Amino acid sequence: MTDSLITHLRHVDLAVPDYERQLAFYTGTWGLTPVASDTGIAFLAAEGSPERYIIRLRKDQGKRLDLVSFGAASSADVDALAGQLTARNVTLAQEPGALSTEGGGYGLRFFDIDGRTVEVSADVAPRQHRRVEEGESVPVRLSHVVLNSTDPDATARWYADVLGFQLSDTLAGPEMGTVMNFMRCNPRHHSLAFARGPHVSLHHVSFELRGIDEFMRGTGRVLRSGTRMVWGPGRHLAGDNTFAYFLDPQYNTVEYTTELAVLDEDTWHPHVYDMSDEQVQDQWGTANPMSELVARESFNDPDPGLFTAPPV
């Protein structure tokens, strides 16, 4: 396994047809802060995060995941990663260089084993953020992103071998095989995970709130807005984090969470958890039961345009 040159998750970029409705949801209901915009593009930040933005919305005729962006410690590490990728014949979508998006920086883009566009950047200008206060039910940071893959084991191996991510835990079932692989690039239990799905697509994007009270207040606010809850509220076993999953106006699954486990990487060994065990699904027993119908909600639409020109 390659030592990872990736330090953390930066942002997730979404293309959406109903741009105005999606923007109103993320700013008015979900609690993100608009920091910059252009024609048909909006950059949205979390109040407690120094990341310049954590979600980018782009108006398009079709719906897709434009890219997932990660951080590196320095421009030298970005160049080193480019060398590693080229040596492994990974297709680069954009050679290392200055970035023209909000916050600038230095980065590259490439296609992963499933054809998604991935960005890794350094030297992005930090955002002046603030402490999220007690009772404020707005996201503190971007927690993690989960992606659907037809072969989550092969995708996880690629991210481990090529990008240096480490496997934290696996969900599996006696008849299902691997359901989800949780991957980390720092001591947080997962910044990324791969779920078994019928096609390549976005599974969900997760946003961390300040604490349990803020998590429940936020969950209540979103429910009162009429937004459909898919699953929750509850607490997972893998990662030990809380969860409440909703569908945004374009039927992407989004999650509120708190208290994601921070691992002792010197002693941690991955577990294989039985997905059919109700305690694995939800330690509290408060969420609606996981079923095939609930799982289908996060299959999402197949991502079009794979292995094409990189998104703006």
Coordinates of N, CA and C in Angstrom, one line a residue, residues 97-263:
G97 N -1.6 22.1 -11.5 CA -1.5 23.5 -11.8 C -2.4 24.4 -10.9
A98 N -2.4 25.6 -11.2 CA -3.2 26.6 -10.4 C -4.7 26.3 -10.7
L99 N -5.5 26.3 -9.6 CA -6.9 26.1 -9.8 C -7.6 27.5 -9.9
S100 N -8.7 27.5 -10.7 CA -9.4 28.8 -10.9 C -10.7 28.8 -10.1
T101 N -11.0 27.8 -9.4 CA -12.2 27.8 -8.6 C -12.1 28.6 -7.3
E102 N -13.2 28.8 -6.6 CA -13.2 29.7 -5.4 C -12.1 29.2 -4.4
G103 N -11.2 30.1 -3.9 CA -10.2 29.8 -3.0 C -8.9 29.5 -3.7
G104 N -8.9 29.3 -5.0 CA -7.7 29.0 -5.7 C -7.0 27.8 -5.3
G105 N -5.6 27.8 -5.2 CA -4.8 26.7 -4.8 C -4.1 26.0 -6.0
Y106 N -3.6 24.9 -5.7 CA -2.8 24.1 -6.7 C -3.3 22.7 -6.6
G107 N -3.7 22.1 -7.8 CA -4.2 20.8 -7.7 C -4.2 20.1 -9.0
L108 N -4.7 18.9 -9.0 CA -4.9 18.1 -10.2 C -6.2 17.3 -10.1
R109 N -6.6 16.8 -11.3 CA -7.8 16.0 -11.3 C -7.5 14.7 -12.1
F110 N -8.2 13.6 -11.7 CA -8.0 12.3 -12.4 C -9.3 11.5 -12.3
F111 N -9.3 10.4 -13.0 CA -10.4 9.5 -13.0 C -10.1 8.3 -12.2
D112 N -11.0 7.9 -11.2 CA -10.8 6.7 -10.4 C -11.2 5.5 -11.2
I113 N -11.1 4.4 -10.6 CA -11.4 3.1 -11.2 C -12.8 3.0 -11.7
D114 N -13.8 3.7 -11.2 CA -15.2 3.7 -11.6 C -15.5 4.9 -12.5
G115 N -14.5 5.7 -12.9 CA -14.7 6.7 -13.9 C -15.1 8.1 -13.3
R116 N -15.1 8.2 -11.9 CA -15.4 9.5 -11.3 C -14.3 10.4 -11.4
T117 N -14.6 11.7 -11.4 CA -13.5 12.7 -11.4 C -13.2 13.0 -9.9
V118 N -11.9 12.9 -9.6 CA -11.4 13.2 -8.2 C -10.4 14.3 -8.3
E119 N -10.5 15.3 -7.4 CA -9.5 16.4 -7.3 C -8.7 16.3 -6.0
V120 N -7.4 16.6 -6.1 CA -6.6 16.7 -4.9 C -5.9 18.1 -5.0
S121 N -6.0 18.9 -3.9 CA -5.4 20.2 -4.0 C -4.7 20.6 -2.7
A122 N -3.9 21.6 -2.8 CA -3.2 22.2 -1.7 C -3.2 23.7 -1.9
D123 N -2.8 24.4 -0.8 CA -2.6 25.9 -0.8 C -3.9 26.6 -1.2
V124 N -5.0 26.0 -0.8 CA -6.3 26.7 -1.0 C -6.5 27.7 0.1
A125 N -6.9 28.9 -0.3 CA -7.0 30.0 0.8 C -8.1 29.6 1.8
P126 N -7.8 29.6 3.1 CA -8.7 29.2 4.1 C -9.8 30.2 4.2
R127 N -11.0 29.8 4.7 CA -12.1 30.7 5.0 C -12.1 31.1 6.4
Q128 N -12.4 32.3 6.7 CA -12.6 32.8 8.1 C -13.8 32.2 8.6
H129 N -13.7 31.2 9.5 CA -14.8 30.5 10.1 C -15.0 30.9 11.5
R130 N -16.0 30.3 12.2 CA -16.3 30.7 13.6 C -16.7 29.4 14.3
R131 N -16.7 29.6 15.6 CA -17.2 28.5 16.5 C -18.7 28.4 16.4
V132 N -19.2 27.2 16.1 CA -20.7 27.0 16.1 C -21.1 26.9 17.6
E133 N -22.1 27.7 18.0 CA -22.5 27.8 19.4 C -23.5 26.7 19.8
E134 N -23.6 26.5 21.1 CA -24.6 25.5 21.6 C -26.0 25.9 21.1
G135 N -26.7 24.9 20.6 CA -28.0 25.0 20.1 C -28.1 25.4 18.7
E136 N -27.0 25.7 18.0 CA -27.0 26.1 16.6 C -27.0 24.8 15.8
S137 N -28.1 24.6 15.0 CA -28.2 23.3 14.3 C -27.9 23.5 12.8
V138 N -26.6 23.9 12.6 CA -26.1 24.1 11.3 C -24.8 23.2 11.2
P139 N -24.5 22.8 10.0 CA -23.3 21.9 9.8 C -22.0 22.6 10.3
V140 N -21.2 21.9 11.0 CA -19.9 22.4 11.4 C -18.8 22.1 10.3
R141 N -19.0 21.0 9.7 CA -18.0 20.6 8.6 C -18.6 19.5 7.7
L142 N -18.0 19.2 6.6 CA -18.3 18.1 5.8 C -17.7 16.9 6.4
S143 N -18.5 15.8 6.7 CA -18.0 14.7 7.4 C -17.4 13.6 6.5
H144 N -18.2 13.2 5.5 CA -17.8 12.1 4.6 C -18.7 12.0 3.4
V145 N -18.3 11.3 2.4 CA -19.1 11.0 1.2 C -19.0 9.5 1.0
V146 N -20.2 9.0 0.6 CA -20.3 7.5 0.3 C -20.7 7.4 -1.2
L147 N -20.0 6.6 -1.9 CA -20.2 6.4 -3.4 C -20.7 5.0 -3.7
N148 N -21.6 4.9 -4.6 CA -22.1 3.5 -5.0 C -21.1 3.0 -6.1
S149 N -20.9 1.7 -5.9 CA -20.0 0.9 -6.9 C -20.6 -0.4 -7.1
T150 N -20.5 -1.0 -8.3 CA -21.0 -2.3 -8.5 C -20.0 -3.4 -7.9
D151 N -18.8 -3.0 -7.6 CA -17.9 -3.9 -6.9 C -17.1 -3.1 -5.8
P152 N -17.7 -2.9 -4.6 CA -17.1 -2.1 -3.6 C -15.8 -2.6 -3.1
D153 N -15.5 -3.9 -3.2 CA -14.2 -4.4 -2.8 C -13.1 -4.0 -3.8
A154 N -13.4 -4.1 -5.1 CA -12.4 -3.6 -6.1 C -12.2 -2.2 -6.0
T155 N -13.2 -1.4 -5.8 CA -13.0 0.1 -5.7 C -12.2 0.4 -4.4
A156 N -12.5 -0.2 -3.3 CA -11.8 0.0 -2.1 C -10.3 -0.4 -2.2
R157 N -10.0 -1.5 -2.9 CA -8.6 -1.9 -3.1 C -7.9 -0.9 -4.0
W158 N -8.6 -0.3 -5.0 CA -7.9 0.7 -5.8 C -7.6 1.9 -5.0
Y159 N -8.5 2.4 -4.2 CA -8.2 3.6 -3.4 C -7.1 3.3 -2.3
A160 N -7.0 2.1 -1.9 CA -5.9 1.7 -0.9 C -4.6 1.6 -1.7
D161 N -4.6 0.9 -2.8 CA -3.3 0.7 -3.5 C -2.8 1.9 -4.2
V162 N -3.7 2.7 -4.8 CA -3.3 3.9 -5.6 C -3.2 5.2 -4.8
L163 N -4.1 5.4 -3.9 CA -4.2 6.6 -3.1 C -3.8 6.5 -1.7
G164 N -3.6 5.3 -1.2 CA -3.1 5.2 0.2 C -4.2 5.3 1.3
F165 N -5.5 5.2 0.9 CA -6.6 5.1 1.9 C -6.5 3.8 2.6
Q166 N -6.9 3.8 3.9 CA -6.9 2.6 4.7 C -8.3 2.1 5.0
L167 N -8.5 0.8 5.0 CA -9.8 0.3 5.3 C -10.0 0.3 6.8
S168 N -11.2 0.9 7.2 CA -11.5 1.0 8.7 C -12.4 -0.2 9.1
D169 N -13.5 -0.4 8.4 CA -14.5 -1.4 8.7 C -15.2 -1.8 7.4
T170 N -15.9 -3.0 7.5 CA -16.7 -3.4 6.4 C -18.1 -3.9 6.9
L171 N -19.1 -3.5 6.2 CA -20.4 -4.1 6.4 C -20.7 -5.2 5.4
A172 N -21.2 -6.4 5.8 CA -21.4 -7.5 4.9 C -22.6 -8.2 5.4
G173 N -23.1 -9.1 4.5 CA -24.2 -10.0 4.8 C -24.0 -11.4 4.3
P174 N -24.6 -12.4 4.9 CA -24.3 -13.8 4.4 C -24.7 -14.0 3.0
E175 N -25.8 -13.3 2.5 CA -26.2 -13.5 1.2 C -25.9 -12.4 0.3
M176 N -25.5 -11.2 0.9 CA -25.2 -10.0 0.1 C -23.7 -9.8 -0.3
G177 N -22.8 -10.5 0.5 CA -21.4 -10.1 0.3 C -21.2 -8.8 0.9
T178 N -20.2 -8.1 0.4 CA -19.8 -6.8 1.0 C -20.9 -5.8 0.6
V179 N -21.4 -5.1 1.7 CA -22.4 -4.0 1.5 C -21.7 -2.7 1.4
M180 N -20.7 -2.4 2.3 CA -20.0 -1.1 2.3 C -18.7 -1.3 2.9
N181 N -17.7 -0.6 2.3 CA -16.3 -0.5 2.9 C -16.1 1.0 3.3
F182 N -15.6 1.1 4.5 CA -15.3 2.4 5.1 C -13.8 2.7 5.0
M183 N -13.5 3.8 4.4 CA -12.1 4.1 4.1 C -11.7 5.4 4.8
R184 N -10.4 5.5 5.2 CA -9.9 6.7 5.9 C -8.6 7.2 5.3
C185 N -8.4 8.5 5.4 CA -7.1 9.1 5.0 C -6.5 9.9 6.2
N186 N -7.1 9.8 7.4 CA -6.6 10.4 8.6 C -7.3 9.6 9.7
P187 N -7.1 9.9 11.0 CA -7.6 9.1 12.1 C -9.1 9.0 12.2
R188 N -9.8 10.0 11.5 CA -11.3 9.9 11.5 C -11.7 8.6 10.8
H189 N -12.7 7.9 11.4 CA -13.1 6.6 10.9 C -13.3 6.4 9.4
H190 N -13.9 7.4 8.8 CA -14.0 7.4 7.3 C -14.3 8.8 6.8
S191 N -13.6 9.1 5.7 CA -13.9 10.3 4.9 C -14.6 9.9 3.7
L192 N -14.5 8.6 3.4 CA -15.0 8.0 2.1 C -15.5 6.6 2.4
A193 N -16.5 6.2 1.7 CA -17.0 4.8 1.8 C -17.6 4.4 0.4
F194 N -17.6 3.1 0.2 CA -18.1 2.5 -1.1 C -19.2 1.5 -0.7
A195 N -20.4 1.8 -1.3 CA -21.5 0.9 -1.0 C -21.8 0.1 -2.3
R196 N -22.4 -1.1 -2.1 CA -22.7 -1.9 -3.3 C -24.0 -1.3 -3.9
G197 N -24.0 -1.0 -5.1 CA -25.2 -0.5 -5.8 C -25.3 -1.1 -7.2
P198 N -26.4 -0.8 -7.9 CA -26.5 -1.4 -9.3 C -25.8 -0.6 -10.3
H199 N -25.2 0.5 -10.0 CA -24.5 1.4 -10.9 C -23.6 2.3 -10.2
V200 N -22.7 3.0 -10.9 CA -21.9 4.0 -10.3 C -22.7 5.3 -10.0
S201 N -22.7 5.8 -8.8 CA -23.4 7.0 -8.5 C -23.1 7.5 -7.1
L202 N -23.6 8.6 -6.7 CA -23.5 9.2 -5.4 C -24.5 8.4 -4.5
H203 N -24.0 7.9 -3.3 CA -24.8 7.3 -2.3 C -25.4 8.4 -1.4
H204 N -24.4 9.0 -0.6 CA -24.9 10.2 0.2 C -23.7 11.0 0.6
V205 N -24.0 12.2 1.0 CA -23.1 13.2 1.5 C -23.5 13.5 2.9
S206 N -22.5 13.5 3.8 CA -22.7 13.6 5.3 C -22.1 14.9 5.8
F207 N -22.9 15.5 6.7 CA -22.6 16.8 7.3 C -22.6 16.7 8.8
E208 N -21.5 17.1 9.4 CA -21.4 16.9 10.9 C -21.9 18.2 11.6
L209 N -22.7 17.9 12.6 CA -23.2 19.0 13.5 C -22.5 19.0 14.8
R210 N -22.7 20.0 15.6 CA -21.9 20.3 16.9 C -22.0 19.2 17.9
G211 N -23.2 18.6 18.1 CA -23.5 17.6 19.1 C -24.8 17.0 19.0
I212 N -25.2 16.1 19.9 CA -26.5 15.4 19.8 C -27.7 16.4 19.8
D213 N -27.6 17.4 20.7 CA -28.8 18.3 20.8 C -28.9 19.0 19.4
E214 N -27.8 19.5 18.9 CA -27.9 20.2 17.6 C -28.3 19.3 16.5
F215 N -27.9 18.1 16.5 CA -28.3 17.0 15.6 C -29.8 16.8 15.6
M216 N -30.4 16.7 16.8 CA -31.8 16.5 16.9 C -32.6 17.7 16.5
R217 N -32.1 18.9 16.9 CA -32.7 20.1 16.5 C -32.7 20.3 14.9
G218 N -31.6 20.0 14.3 CA -31.5 20.1 12.9 C -32.4 19.1 12.2
T219 N -32.4 17.9 12.7 CA -33.3 16.8 12.2 C -34.7 17.3 12.2
G220 N -35.1 17.8 13.4 CA -36.5 18.3 13.5 C -36.8 19.4 12.5
R221 N -35.9 20.4 12.4 CA -36.1 21.5 11.5 C -36.3 21.0 10.0
V222 N -35.5 20.1 9.6 CA -35.6 19.5 8.2 C -36.9 18.8 8.1
L223 N -37.3 18.0 9.1 CA -38.6 17.3 9.0 C -39.7 18.3 8.9
R224 N -39.7 19.3 9.7 CA -40.8 20.3 9.7 C -40.9 21.1 8.3
S225 N -39.8 21.1 7.6 CA -39.8 21.7 6.3 C -40.5 20.9 5.2
G226 N -40.9 19.7 5.6 CA -41.5 18.8 4.7 C -40.6 17.9 3.9
T227 N -39.3 18.0 4.2 CA -38.3 17.1 3.5 C -38.4 15.7 4.0
R228 N -38.3 14.8 3.0 CA -38.5 13.4 3.4 C -37.3 12.8 4.0
M229 N -37.5 12.2 5.2 CA -36.5 11.4 5.9 C -36.5 10.0 5.3
V230 N -35.3 9.5 5.0 CA -35.1 8.1 4.4 C -34.9 7.1 5.6
W231 N -34.0 7.5 6.5 CA -33.7 6.6 7.6 C -33.1 7.4 8.8
G232 N -33.6 7.0 10.0 CA -33.1 7.7 11.2 C -34.2 8.2 12.0
P233 N -33.8 8.9 13.1 CA -32.5 9.1 13.6 C -32.0 7.9 14.4
G234 N -30.7 7.6 14.3 CA -30.1 6.5 15.0 C -28.6 6.6 15.2
R235 N -28.0 5.5 15.6 CA -26.5 5.6 15.7 C -25.9 4.3 15.2
H236 N -25.0 4.4 14.2 CA -24.4 3.3 13.6 C -23.4 2.6 14.5
L237 N -23.1 1.3 14.3 CA -22.0 0.7 15.0 C -20.6 1.0 14.4
A238 N -20.5 0.8 13.1 CA -19.3 1.1 12.4 C -19.1 2.6 12.3
G239 N -18.1 3.2 13.0 CA -17.9 4.6 13.1 C -18.5 5.3 14.3
D240 N -19.5 4.5 14.9 CA -20.2 5.0 16.1 C -20.8 6.4 16.0
N241 N -21.2 6.8 14.8 CA -21.8 8.1 14.6 C -23.3 8.0 14.5
T242 N -23.9 9.1 14.8 CA -25.3 9.3 14.6 C -25.7 9.5 13.2
F243 N -27.0 9.2 12.8 CA -27.4 9.4 11.5 C -28.8 9.8 11.3
A244 N -29.1 10.7 10.4 CA -30.5 11.0 9.9 C -30.3 11.3 8.4
Y245 N -30.9 10.5 7.6 CA -30.8 10.6 6.1 C -32.0 11.2 5.5
F246 N -31.8 12.2 4.6 CA -32.9 12.9 3.9 C -32.7 12.9 2.4
L247 N -33.7 13.1 1.7 CA -33.6 13.3 0.2 C -33.7 14.8 -0.1
D248 N -32.7 15.3 -0.8 CA -32.7 16.7 -1.2 C -33.7 16.9 -2.4
P249 N -33.9 18.1 -2.8 CA -34.9 18.3 -3.9 C -34.6 17.5 -5.2
Q250 N -33.3 17.1 -5.4 CA -33.0 16.4 -6.6 C -32.8 14.9 -6.3
Y251 N -33.3 14.5 -5.2 CA -33.2 13.1 -4.7 C -31.8 12.5 -4.5
N252 N -30.9 13.4 -4.2 CA -29.6 13.0 -3.6 C -29.9 12.7 -2.1
T253 N -29.3 11.7 -1.5 CA -29.4 11.5 -0.1 C -28.3 12.3 0.6
V254 N -28.8 13.0 1.7 CA -27.9 13.8 2.5 C -28.1 13.4 4.0
E255 N -27.0 13.5 4.8 CA -27.1 13.0 6.1 C -26.6 14.1 7.1
Y256 N -27.3 14.2 8.2 CA -26.8 14.9 9.4 C -26.1 13.8 10.3
T257 N -25.0 14.1 10.9 CA -24.3 13.2 11.8 C -23.5 13.9 12.8
T258 N -23.1 13.2 13.9 CA -22.2 13.7 14.9 C -21.3 12.6 15.4
E259 N -20.2 12.9 16.1 CA -19.4 12.0 16.9 C -18.8 10.8 16.1
L260 N -18.4 11.1 14.9 CA -17.7 10.0 14.1 C -16.4 9.6 14.9
A261 N -16.2 8.3 15.0 CA -15.1 7.8 15.8 C -13.7 8.3 15.3
V262 N -12.8 8.6 16.2 CA -11.4 8.9 15.8 C -10.6 7.7 16.3
L263 N -9.8 7.1 15.4 CA -9.2 5.8 15.7 C -7.8 6.0 16.2

